Tab-separated table of C-alpha atoms in Angstrom:
chain	number	residue	atom	x	y	z
H	1	MET	CA	119.091	102.274	165.644
H	2	ALA	CA	117.911	105.659	167.022
H	3	ILE	CA	121.218	107.161	166.458
H	4	ALA	CA	121.342	105.763	162.802
H	5	GLY	CA	117.824	107.203	162.222
H	6	TYR	CA	118.870	110.798	163.418
H	7	ILE	CA	122.134	110.455	161.379
H	8	GLY	CA	119.999	109.530	158.297
H	9	PHE	CA	117.702	112.532	158.898
H	10	TYR	CA	120.449	115.130	159.289
H	11	ILE	CA	122.392	113.632	156.258
H	12	MET	CA	119.347	113.470	154.075
H	13	ILE	CA	117.359	116.538	154.949
H	14	SER	CA	118.959	119.493	156.482
H	15	PRO	CA	122.165	119.905	154.319
H	16	LEU	CA	120.013	119.518	151.231
H	17	LEU	CA	117.697	122.266	152.178
H	18	VAL	CA	120.653	124.605	152.906
H	19	LEU	CA	121.986	123.679	149.487
H	20	ILE	CA	118.707	124.524	147.664
H	21	LEU	CA	118.235	127.709	149.508
H	22	ALA	CA	121.809	128.746	148.862
H	23	GLY	CA	121.273	128.082	145.131
H	24	TYR	CA	118.159	130.104	144.936
H	25	TRP	CA	119.690	133.004	146.753
H	26	LYS	CA	122.403	133.115	144.134
H	27	LEU	CA	119.977	132.731	141.186
H	28	PHE	CA	117.785	135.580	142.596
H	29	GLU	CA	120.764	137.740	142.808
H	30	LYS	CA	121.862	136.970	139.160
H	31	ALA	CA	118.264	138.021	138.162
H	32	GLY	CA	118.794	141.345	139.984
H	33	ARG	CA	116.699	140.491	143.058
H	34	PRO	CA	117.915	140.419	146.672
H	35	GLY	CA	118.901	136.986	147.713
H	36	TRP	CA	116.992	136.952	150.966
H	37	GLU	CA	113.724	136.926	149.008
H	38	ALA	CA	114.561	133.209	148.271
H	39	LEU	CA	114.060	132.385	151.796
H	40	ILE	CA	110.531	133.596	152.472
H	41	PRO	CA	107.970	130.770	151.762
H	42	VAL	CA	105.388	131.520	149.122
H	43	TYR	CA	106.906	135.121	148.525
H	44	HIS	CA	109.745	133.397	146.733
H	45	LEU	CA	107.272	131.795	144.389
H	46	TYR	CA	105.791	135.212	143.741
H	47	ILE	CA	109.137	136.528	142.831
H	48	MET	CA	109.776	133.468	140.454
H	49	LEU	CA	106.583	134.108	138.665
H	50	LYS	CA	107.521	137.754	138.182
H	51	LEU	CA	111.073	136.773	136.778
H	52	SER	CA	109.498	134.409	134.264
H	53	GLN	CA	106.507	136.652	133.454
H	54	ARG	CA	103.827	134.129	134.344
H	55	PRO	CA	100.449	135.312	135.617
H	56	LEU	CA	100.506	136.098	139.395
H	57	TRP	CA	97.017	134.525	139.673
H	58	LEU	CA	98.704	131.021	139.615
H	59	LEU	CA	99.492	131.719	143.379
H	60	LEU	CA	95.886	131.109	144.130
H	61	LEU	CA	96.022	127.525	142.851
H	62	LEU	CA	98.649	127.091	145.603
H	63	LEU	CA	95.713	126.883	148.082
H	64	ILE	CA	94.327	123.707	146.412
H	65	PRO	CA	95.761	120.484	147.783
H	66	GLY	CA	97.422	118.320	145.208
H	67	ILE	CA	97.236	121.011	142.551
H	68	ASN	CA	99.545	123.179	144.635
H	69	PHE	CA	102.447	120.719	144.177
H	70	ILE	CA	102.022	120.681	140.453
H	71	ILE	CA	101.890	124.369	140.204
H	72	SER	CA	105.024	124.706	142.479
H	73	ILE	CA	106.965	122.406	140.039
H	74	GLY	CA	105.616	124.301	137.061
H	75	ILE	CA	106.844	127.638	138.628
H	76	LEU	CA	110.357	125.999	139.262
H	77	ILE	CA	110.542	124.827	135.568
H	78	ASP	CA	109.698	128.354	134.195
H	79	PHE	CA	112.116	129.988	136.663
H	80	ILE	CA	115.138	127.773	135.619
H	81	LYS	CA	114.318	128.157	131.868
H	82	SER	CA	114.698	132.028	132.559
H	83	PHE	CA	118.382	131.039	133.152
H	84	GLY	CA	118.722	129.201	129.766
H	85	LYS	CA	118.123	125.676	131.219
H	86	VAL	CA	115.639	124.598	128.503
H	87	GLY	CA	116.819	121.055	127.804
H	88	ILE	CA	114.609	118.230	128.932
H	89	GLY	CA	117.553	116.845	130.984
H	90	GLN	CA	118.127	120.019	132.740
H	91	ILE	CA	114.495	120.385	133.616
H	92	THR	CA	114.268	116.821	134.828
H	93	MET	CA	117.344	117.192	137.054
H	94	SER	CA	116.150	120.526	138.430
H	95	VAL	CA	112.951	118.778	139.700
H	96	LEU	CA	114.439	115.421	140.812
H	97	LEU	CA	117.882	116.567	142.149
H	98	PRO	CA	117.295	120.314	143.087
H	99	PHE	CA	119.922	120.003	145.939
H	100	ILE	CA	122.564	119.394	143.120
H	101	PHE	CA	121.523	121.527	140.197
H	102	ILE	CA	120.034	124.566	141.832
H	103	PRO	CA	123.302	125.386	143.903
H	104	LYS	CA	125.302	124.334	140.942
H	105	TRP	CA	123.816	126.823	138.499
H	106	GLY	CA	123.549	129.458	141.316
H	107	PHE	CA	127.232	129.429	142.009
H	108	ASP	CA	128.781	128.628	138.457
H	109	LYS	CA	129.726	131.752	136.455
H	110	SER	CA	128.455	130.563	133.063
H	111	THR	CA	124.825	130.516	134.150
H	112	ARG	CA	123.162	133.851	133.955
H	113	TYR	CA	119.641	135.371	133.817
H	114	VAL	CA	118.564	135.437	130.172
H	115	GLY	CA	115.135	136.814	130.424
H	116	PRO	CA	111.480	135.873	131.307
H	117	SER	CA	110.927	132.430	129.971
H	118	ALA	CA	107.145	133.327	129.162
H	119	SER	CA	108.147	136.514	127.009
H	120	ASP	CA	108.030	136.622	123.178
H	121	ASP	CA	111.650	137.548	123.116
H	122	PHE	CA	112.614	134.488	124.913
H	123	ARG	CA	110.469	132.346	122.635
H	124	GLU	CA	112.027	133.852	119.696
H	125	LYS	CA	115.645	133.214	121.021
H	126	TYR	CA	114.869	129.643	121.800
H	127	ARG	CA	112.253	129.033	119.034
H	128	ASP	CA	114.010	125.671	118.092
H	129	LEU	CA	113.326	124.434	121.613
H	130	SER	CA	110.040	126.279	122.254
H	131	LYS	CA	106.555	124.974	121.870
H	132	SER	CA	103.049	126.449	121.911
H	133	PRO	CA	101.850	127.687	125.362
H	134	VAL	CA	99.337	124.897	125.414
H	135	ARG	CA	101.661	122.213	124.769
H	136	GLU	CA	104.348	123.649	127.008
H	137	TRP	CA	101.958	123.731	129.995
H	138	THR	CA	100.505	120.297	129.039
H	139	GLU	CA	104.038	118.734	129.139
H	140	ALA	CA	105.116	120.668	132.195
H	141	ILE	CA	101.997	119.448	134.130
H	142	LEU	CA	102.468	115.870	133.037
H	143	PHE	CA	105.991	115.975	133.974
H	144	ALA	CA	105.195	117.663	137.326
H	145	VAL	CA	102.614	114.918	138.050
H	146	ILE	CA	105.071	112.154	137.307
H	147	ALA	CA	107.885	113.778	139.318
H	148	ALA	CA	105.761	114.635	142.258
H	149	THR	CA	104.223	111.024	142.398
H	150	VAL	CA	107.729	109.669	142.428
H	151	ILE	CA	108.815	112.125	145.223
H	152	ARG	CA	105.694	111.618	147.317
H	153	GLY	CA	105.659	107.964	146.950
H	154	LEU	CA	109.342	107.141	147.633
H	155	PHE	CA	110.872	110.021	149.461
H	156	LEU	CA	108.928	112.734	151.164
H	157	GLU	CA	105.298	113.711	151.254
H	158	ALA	CA	103.779	116.876	152.740
H	159	PHE	CA	101.028	116.665	155.482
H	160	THR	CA	98.941	119.049	157.511
H	161	ILE	CA	97.899	118.510	161.064
H	162	PRO	CA	94.091	118.890	161.145
H	163	SER	CA	93.319	117.942	164.759
H	164	SER	CA	94.578	118.420	168.247
H	165	SER	CA	95.450	114.861	169.159
H	166	MET	CA	99.209	115.452	169.073
H	167	GLU	CA	99.177	118.915	170.887
H	168	SER	CA	101.227	120.571	171.903
H	169	SER	CA	104.045	118.600	170.252
H	170	LEU	CA	102.330	119.100	166.774
H	171	MET	CA	99.857	121.833	166.541
H	172	VAL	CA	96.711	122.273	164.377
H	173	GLY	CA	98.063	124.256	161.374
H	174	ASP	CA	101.558	122.703	161.457
H	175	PHE	CA	102.699	121.747	157.861
H	176	LEU	CA	105.155	118.963	158.012
H	177	PHE	CA	107.073	116.575	155.762
H	178	VAL	CA	106.876	112.956	156.207
H	179	SER	CA	109.927	110.780	155.243
H	180	LYS	CA	109.162	107.581	153.278
H	181	ILE	CA	112.851	106.501	153.385
H	182	ASN	CA	113.408	106.216	157.189
H	183	TYR	CA	111.126	102.993	157.322
H	184	GLY	CA	111.392	102.215	153.714
H	185	ALA	CA	108.776	103.410	151.056
H	186	ARG	CA	105.661	101.253	150.798
H	187	LEU	CA	104.971	100.522	147.230
H	188	PRO	CA	101.363	101.472	146.034
H	189	MET	CA	98.826	98.684	146.853
H	190	THR	CA	95.970	100.393	144.868
H	191	PRO	CA	97.845	101.551	141.822
H	192	ILE	CA	95.108	103.088	139.866
H	193	ALA	CA	94.187	106.371	141.441
H	194	PHE	CA	93.734	110.012	140.827
H	195	PRO	CA	96.954	111.853	141.460
H	196	PHE	CA	97.159	113.631	144.935
H	197	ALA	CA	93.565	112.969	145.812
H	198	HIS	CA	94.254	110.187	148.300
H	199	HIS	CA	90.721	108.556	148.735
H	200	THR	CA	88.175	111.022	147.838
H	201	MET	CA	87.781	113.388	144.910
H	202	PRO	CA	87.429	117.133	145.774
H	203	LEU	CA	84.114	118.718	145.081
H	204	THR	CA	82.400	115.532	143.989
H	205	GLY	CA	83.190	113.592	146.980
H	206	THR	CA	83.496	110.377	144.881
H	207	LYS	CA	86.230	107.746	145.219
H	208	ALA	CA	89.495	108.866	143.822
H	209	TYR	CA	90.833	105.386	143.203
H	210	TRP	CA	89.667	102.089	141.547
H	211	ASP	CA	90.112	98.957	143.732
H	212	GLY	CA	89.738	96.606	140.770
H	213	ILE	CA	93.377	95.961	140.945
H	214	LYS	CA	95.231	95.425	144.190
H	215	LEU	CA	98.879	94.681	144.589
H	216	PRO	CA	100.448	92.657	147.574
H	217	TYR	CA	102.128	94.662	150.359
H	218	TYR	CA	105.831	95.262	149.875
H	219	ARG	CA	108.241	97.868	151.471
H	220	LEU	CA	111.575	98.906	150.249
H	221	PRO	CA	114.512	98.730	152.631
H	222	GLY	CA	114.742	101.753	155.027
H	223	PHE	CA	117.159	103.421	157.483
H	224	SER	CA	115.471	101.908	160.659
H	225	GLU	CA	112.425	100.169	162.082
H	226	VAL	CA	109.730	102.035	163.761
H	227	LYS	CA	110.931	102.800	167.238
H	228	LYS	CA	109.130	103.782	170.426
H	229	GLY	CA	108.919	107.512	170.643
H	230	ASP	CA	108.684	108.068	166.856
H	231	ALA	CA	106.002	110.344	165.462
H	232	VAL	CA	104.443	108.010	162.869
H	233	VAL	CA	101.945	108.623	159.992
H	234	PHE	CA	99.823	105.558	159.273
H	235	ASN	CA	96.601	104.569	157.620
H	236	TYR	CA	93.627	104.594	159.988
H	237	PRO	CA	92.866	100.727	160.407
H	238	MET	CA	89.150	101.214	161.185
H	239	ASP	CA	88.628	102.646	157.663
H	240	ALA	CA	88.583	99.009	156.456
H	241	ASP	CA	85.043	98.731	158.074
H	242	SER	CA	81.570	100.205	157.110
H	243	PRO	CA	80.901	102.685	155.638
H	244	PHE	CA	84.028	103.102	153.791
H	245	TYR	CA	85.698	99.713	153.180
H	246	ARG	CA	88.800	101.421	151.932
H	247	PRO	CA	91.860	99.621	150.879
H	248	VAL	CA	94.875	99.903	153.140
H	249	ASP	CA	96.825	102.707	151.387
H	250	LYS	CA	93.610	104.660	150.800
H	251	GLN	CA	92.564	104.769	154.395
H	252	GLU	CA	92.731	108.170	156.238
H	253	ASN	CA	96.065	109.268	157.314
H	254	TYR	CA	96.617	109.580	161.156
H	255	ILE	CA	99.755	110.779	162.973
H	256	LYS	CA	100.521	109.481	166.526
H	257	ARG	CA	103.541	108.525	168.686
H	258	CYS	CA	104.627	104.913	168.701
H	259	GLN	CA	104.408	103.707	172.271
H	260	GLY	CA	104.792	99.912	171.726
H	261	THR	CA	106.612	97.885	168.994
H	262	PRO	CA	106.212	94.220	168.135
H	263	GLY	CA	106.382	91.758	171.005
H	264	ASP	CA	106.116	94.412	173.657
H	265	THR	CA	103.854	94.179	176.656
H	266	ILE	CA	102.007	97.436	177.173
H	267	LYS	CA	99.733	98.809	179.939
H	268	LEU	CA	98.527	102.113	181.394
H	269	GLU	CA	98.302	102.830	185.053
H	270	TYR	CA	96.573	106.145	185.994
H	271	GLY	CA	97.738	107.573	182.643
H	272	GLN	CA	101.263	106.534	182.888
H	273	VAL	CA	102.375	104.199	179.950
H	274	TYR	CA	104.450	101.124	180.862
H	275	VAL	CA	106.214	99.043	178.274
H	276	ASN	CA	107.650	95.805	179.520
H	277	ASN	CA	107.077	97.022	183.008
H	278	GLN	CA	109.240	100.029	182.415
H	279	PRO	CA	107.688	103.577	182.423
H	280	MET	CA	107.704	105.343	179.197
H	281	PRO	CA	108.882	108.974	178.840
H	282	VAL	CA	105.974	111.414	178.966
H	283	PRO	CA	106.040	113.556	175.750
H	284	ARG	CA	107.698	116.826	176.682
H	285	ASN	CA	104.990	118.978	175.054
H	286	GLY	CA	102.056	116.596	175.498
H	287	GLU	CA	98.803	117.506	176.959
H	288	MET	CA	96.256	116.058	179.120
H	289	GLU	CA	93.007	117.073	181.017
H	290	TYR	CA	93.377	118.897	184.233
H	291	ARG	CA	90.724	119.761	186.828
H	292	ILE	CA	91.081	123.354	188.007
H	293	ARG	CA	89.612	124.839	191.169
H	294	THR	CA	89.630	128.536	191.652
H	295	ASP	CA	88.921	130.819	194.675
H	296	GLY	CA	85.834	132.171	193.084
H	297	SER	CA	87.199	135.549	192.470
H	298	VAL	CA	86.921	135.211	188.633
H	299	LYS	CA	83.926	134.057	186.655
H	300	GLY	CA	86.096	132.506	183.976
H	301	PHE	CA	89.191	132.645	181.981
H	302	ASP	CA	89.487	135.512	179.483
H	303	PRO	CA	90.475	134.756	175.799
H	304	GLY	CA	93.992	136.216	176.404
H	305	THR	CA	94.698	133.838	179.274
H	306	ARG	CA	93.176	130.790	177.493
H	307	TYR	CA	95.387	131.570	174.434
H	308	ASN	CA	98.710	132.185	176.478
H	309	LEU	CA	98.089	129.003	178.457
H	310	HIS	CA	96.904	127.097	175.474
H	311	MET	CA	93.802	125.875	177.448
H	312	GLU	CA	91.874	123.685	175.074
H	313	ASP	CA	88.322	122.115	175.662
H	314	LEU	CA	87.664	124.457	178.554
H	315	GLN	CA	84.624	123.530	180.542
H	316	GLN	CA	83.050	125.094	183.616
H	317	PHE	CA	81.126	122.804	186.131
H	318	THR	CA	80.554	125.031	189.033
H	319	ARG	CA	81.471	128.735	189.810
H	320	VAL	CA	84.967	127.423	190.961
H	321	ASP	CA	85.608	124.114	189.071
H	322	PHE	CA	86.880	123.850	185.455
H	323	THR	CA	88.518	121.295	183.390
H	324	ALA	CA	90.835	122.083	180.408
H	325	ASN	CA	93.429	120.233	178.310
H	326	MET	CA	96.929	121.665	178.986
H	327	THR	CA	100.744	120.994	178.943
H	328	ALA	CA	102.559	120.573	182.211
H	329	GLN	CA	104.547	123.751	181.482
H	330	SER	CA	101.092	125.635	181.130
H	331	VAL	CA	100.011	124.043	184.340
H	332	GLU	CA	102.998	125.402	186.316
H	333	LYS	CA	102.121	128.963	185.054
H	334	LEU	CA	98.528	128.431	185.800
H	335	LYS	CA	99.408	127.582	189.606
H	336	ALA	CA	101.178	131.035	189.858
H	337	TYR	CA	97.867	132.880	189.257
H	338	PRO	CA	96.460	134.123	192.633
H	339	PHE	CA	92.938	132.765	192.027
H	340	ALA	CA	94.100	129.155	191.156
H	341	LYS	CA	93.846	127.104	194.193
H	342	THR	CA	94.416	123.451	192.868
H	343	VAL	CA	95.293	122.154	189.396
H	344	LYS	CA	95.328	118.354	189.218
H	345	PRO	CA	95.356	115.677	186.466
H	346	ASP	CA	91.747	114.512	185.761
H	347	ILE	CA	92.633	110.634	185.677
H	348	LYS	CA	89.975	108.123	185.575
H	349	LEU	CA	89.964	105.493	188.489
H	350	ARG	CA	91.076	101.787	187.889
H	351	GLY	CA	88.116	99.646	187.296
H	352	VAL	CA	85.781	102.236	185.829
H	353	TYR	CA	84.709	100.539	182.665
H	354	ASP	CA	84.644	102.375	179.351
H	355	PRO	CA	83.059	100.211	176.569
H	356	GLU	CA	84.631	102.423	173.971
H	357	VAL	CA	88.140	101.314	175.106
H	358	PHE	CA	89.873	98.288	173.377
H	359	PRO	CA	89.105	95.343	173.508
H	360	HIS	CA	85.534	96.399	174.214
H	361	ASP	CA	84.878	93.532	176.433
H	362	PRO	CA	83.385	93.807	179.924
H	363	HIS	CA	85.630	91.033	181.163
H	364	PHE	CA	88.388	93.752	181.045
H	365	ARG	CA	87.098	96.733	183.026
H	366	TRP	CA	89.505	99.242	181.411
H	367	ASN	CA	89.414	102.937	180.529
H	368	GLU	CA	91.672	105.217	178.683
H	369	ASP	CA	93.911	105.808	181.693
H	370	ASN	CA	93.951	102.201	182.957
H	371	LEU	CA	94.342	99.285	180.750
H	372	GLY	CA	96.488	96.177	180.059
H	373	PRO	CA	98.729	94.352	180.140
H	374	ILE	CA	98.449	93.532	176.322
H	375	ILE	CA	101.021	91.724	174.317
H	376	ILE	CA	101.557	93.564	170.923
H	377	PRO	CA	101.813	90.769	168.125
H	378	ARG	CA	104.891	90.326	166.172
H	379	LYS	CA	105.558	88.328	163.039
H	380	GLY	CA	106.013	84.701	163.834
H	381	TRP	CA	104.517	84.901	167.355
H	382	THR	CA	101.967	82.092	168.080
H	383	VAL	CA	99.172	83.042	170.350
H	384	LYS	CA	96.809	80.619	172.208
H	385	LEU	CA	93.239	81.192	171.090
H	386	ASP	CA	90.562	81.168	173.722
H	387	SER	CA	87.753	83.467	175.123
H	388	LEU	CA	90.341	85.699	176.806
H	389	THR	CA	92.631	86.229	173.815
H	390	MET	CA	90.155	86.441	170.997
H	391	PRO	CA	88.822	89.831	171.983
H	392	PHE	CA	92.406	91.307	171.350
H	393	TYR	CA	93.555	89.410	168.303
H	394	GLN	CA	90.395	88.454	166.364
H	395	ARG	CA	90.478	91.596	164.250
H	396	ALA	CA	94.066	91.292	163.408
H	397	ILE	CA	93.584	87.609	162.390
H	398	GLU	CA	90.483	88.266	160.390
H	399	VAL	CA	90.700	91.795	159.012
H	400	TYR	CA	94.469	92.539	158.781
H	401	GLU	CA	95.658	89.156	157.842
H	402	ASN	CA	92.629	88.263	155.608
H	403	ASN	CA	91.398	85.073	157.288
H	404	LYS	CA	87.732	83.820	157.787
H	405	VAL	CA	87.235	83.565	161.462
H	406	GLN	CA	84.206	81.841	163.070
H	407	VAL	CA	83.445	81.407	166.727
H	408	LYS	CA	80.943	78.691	167.518
H	409	GLY	CA	80.565	78.360	171.292
H	410	ASN	CA	83.987	77.151	172.564
H	411	GLU	CA	85.134	76.229	169.160
H	412	ILE	CA	87.310	78.552	166.883
H	413	LEU	CA	87.471	78.001	163.213
H	414	ILE	CA	89.897	79.822	160.959
H	415	ASN	CA	89.322	79.403	157.241
H	416	GLY	CA	87.089	76.555	158.104
H	417	THR	CA	89.617	74.590	160.127
H	418	LYS	CA	89.416	74.227	163.996
H	419	ALA	CA	92.273	76.163	165.581
H	420	ASP	CA	93.501	76.734	169.155
H	421	SER	CA	96.471	78.830	168.228
H	422	TYR	CA	97.473	81.331	165.525
H	423	THR	CA	100.820	82.516	164.123
H	424	PHE	CA	100.985	86.128	162.973
H	425	LYS	CA	102.300	86.988	159.624
H	426	MET	CA	102.911	90.766	160.269
H	427	ASP	CA	104.319	92.905	162.955
H	428	TYR	CA	102.026	95.371	164.847
H	429	TYR	CA	102.354	98.588	166.861
H	430	TRP	CA	100.680	100.546	169.493
H	431	MET	CA	100.073	104.204	168.665
H	432	MET	CA	99.001	107.062	170.974
H	433	GLY	CA	98.436	110.787	170.717
H	434	ASP	CA	100.428	113.170	172.817
H	435	ASN	CA	97.140	114.902	173.886
H	436	ARG	CA	96.186	112.021	175.904
H	437	HIS	CA	92.635	113.015	176.752
H	438	ASN	CA	91.758	114.205	173.235
H	439	SER	CA	92.966	111.502	170.992
H	440	GLU	CA	91.454	108.518	169.044
H	441	ASP	CA	94.217	105.988	169.083
H	442	SER	CA	95.191	102.430	169.929
H	443	ARG	CA	93.406	102.641	173.316
H	444	PHE	CA	90.255	102.698	171.414
H	445	TRP	CA	90.782	100.491	168.334
H	446	GLY	CA	93.841	98.330	169.047
H	447	PHE	CA	96.913	97.488	166.988
H	448	VAL	CA	98.432	99.122	163.891
H	449	PRO	CA	99.668	96.504	161.309
H	450	GLU	CA	103.004	97.041	159.651
H	451	ASP	CA	101.402	97.347	156.197
H	452	HIS	CA	99.434	100.417	157.380
H	453	ILE	CA	102.757	102.452	158.239
H	454	VAL	CA	103.293	105.306	155.912
H	455	GLY	CA	106.347	107.101	157.155
H	456	LYS	CA	108.089	109.023	159.935
H	457	ALA	CA	107.291	112.692	160.589
H	458	VAL	CA	110.541	114.494	160.417
H	459	PHE	CA	110.141	118.194	160.470
H	460	VAL	CA	107.686	121.157	160.442
H	461	TRP	CA	108.324	123.569	157.637
H	462	MET	CA	105.496	126.040	158.345
H	463	SER	CA	103.196	126.601	161.421
H	464	TRP	CA	99.945	128.591	160.988
H	465	ASP	CA	98.147	129.701	164.077
H	466	ALA	CA	94.580	130.698	162.957
H	467	ASN	CA	93.618	131.640	166.518
H	468	ALA	CA	96.642	134.076	167.107
H	469	PRO	CA	95.347	137.383	168.527
H	470	SER	CA	97.935	139.381	166.521
H	471	TRP	CA	98.126	140.012	162.700
H	472	CYS	CA	101.018	137.652	162.413
H	473	LYS	CA	99.675	133.973	162.405
H	474	ILE	CA	103.026	132.334	161.813
H	475	ARG	CA	104.461	130.439	164.777
H	476	TRP	CA	108.101	131.405	163.978
H	477	ASP	CA	109.574	129.085	166.730
H	478	LYS	CA	108.093	126.107	164.985
H	479	VAL	CA	109.156	126.837	161.370
H	480	PHE	CA	111.855	124.331	159.993
H	481	ARG	CA	111.746	122.507	163.348
H	482	ARG	CA	112.779	118.927	163.749
H	483	ILE	CA	109.948	116.783	165.225
H	484	ASP	CA	110.897	115.123	168.615
């Protein structure tokens, strides 16, 4: 299944991007611009605005989440109109099937640049098809909203990495695309919502959806199932609780790496993940906390060293003792520094109880580096219910599978009926961040139900490093990079 997933990714993504960029290159040349301008993100939109004579201040709207997608489609529509593609069918195909029609128009000899679509001369030439500017933009925005909703809901959705829980595999400032088709698109469960706002309206902070209508969970067929090692976007299950009480598809989006799939037995021993008693590969660019002891010849780490070694959450305890989150590659570099005496993983000992760790029960004296074994529920699996299993599975039975659970002494009632076992209706997953000591994940709140799965993170299309010491903030080595 892993091979099929990668084949699907390469077939559906990479060649399509090449086709679109090649088409833009040729169209730019037909309009008298260098073709290479089509390859530069954002700048190519600036050129498209100039070619259609739309106001350049529209670029500022690209900074507003949700609105930026609509504006991008509006710029595309004006751009292709400047090549005489003014029919509703041509406009529709350019938005929904750009990988076919953009290169087609770029390479065919009959398509040529006929002038700025926003100019008076253009409107006069196509006056039979032209509308007033207000009506034109109203229809363009409506069309863009519909098209964007379909694309985001069924095919691809753009996400931004806001936190460091997946570093250094995925960095803060990475802009990535999440495929809905790999696992199958999940149809809307809360259908009445403001476009692109997810759960909260910007500025007002009010709900961006109405939960008066709720649809049952249904997922379209996909290329593959969720696999161990996949970088998965899902809805944060704890948002079902106070103070938010959000519906499943309006819960916050999280991205973590799948470590366990339905039916697996998972455990951690001194930071190493084991699934069915087999060690899981450590993420190549993953981070964890290290304890650093120096010889005392330096008072601390200068900003340049911290940036070059990507030392996060640096703390100093004594004149010679520090801790920091780092990758294994950075640790090897640090060991070569003359003042570094020892650099060791800061792993918690077995038996040190952390009440924040799942299942939050003192019978299981676990911590984030040592826990388990835990059986991950799968659809159709029947578990015996008692005082040892209820801490693990009560939330899944009650919250995720919508049952009323009561525990009265040694008696367990499900929907008012005494029960000593339960058969699960859904599959569940175990998700963990690659930054093992700076990630809120399944170690703290348990399982992720299948109806919470949004999609698979497939590639980074832009990476912005706000902390870079140079004027160039783009991480060029991550641009258009497939996510491992």
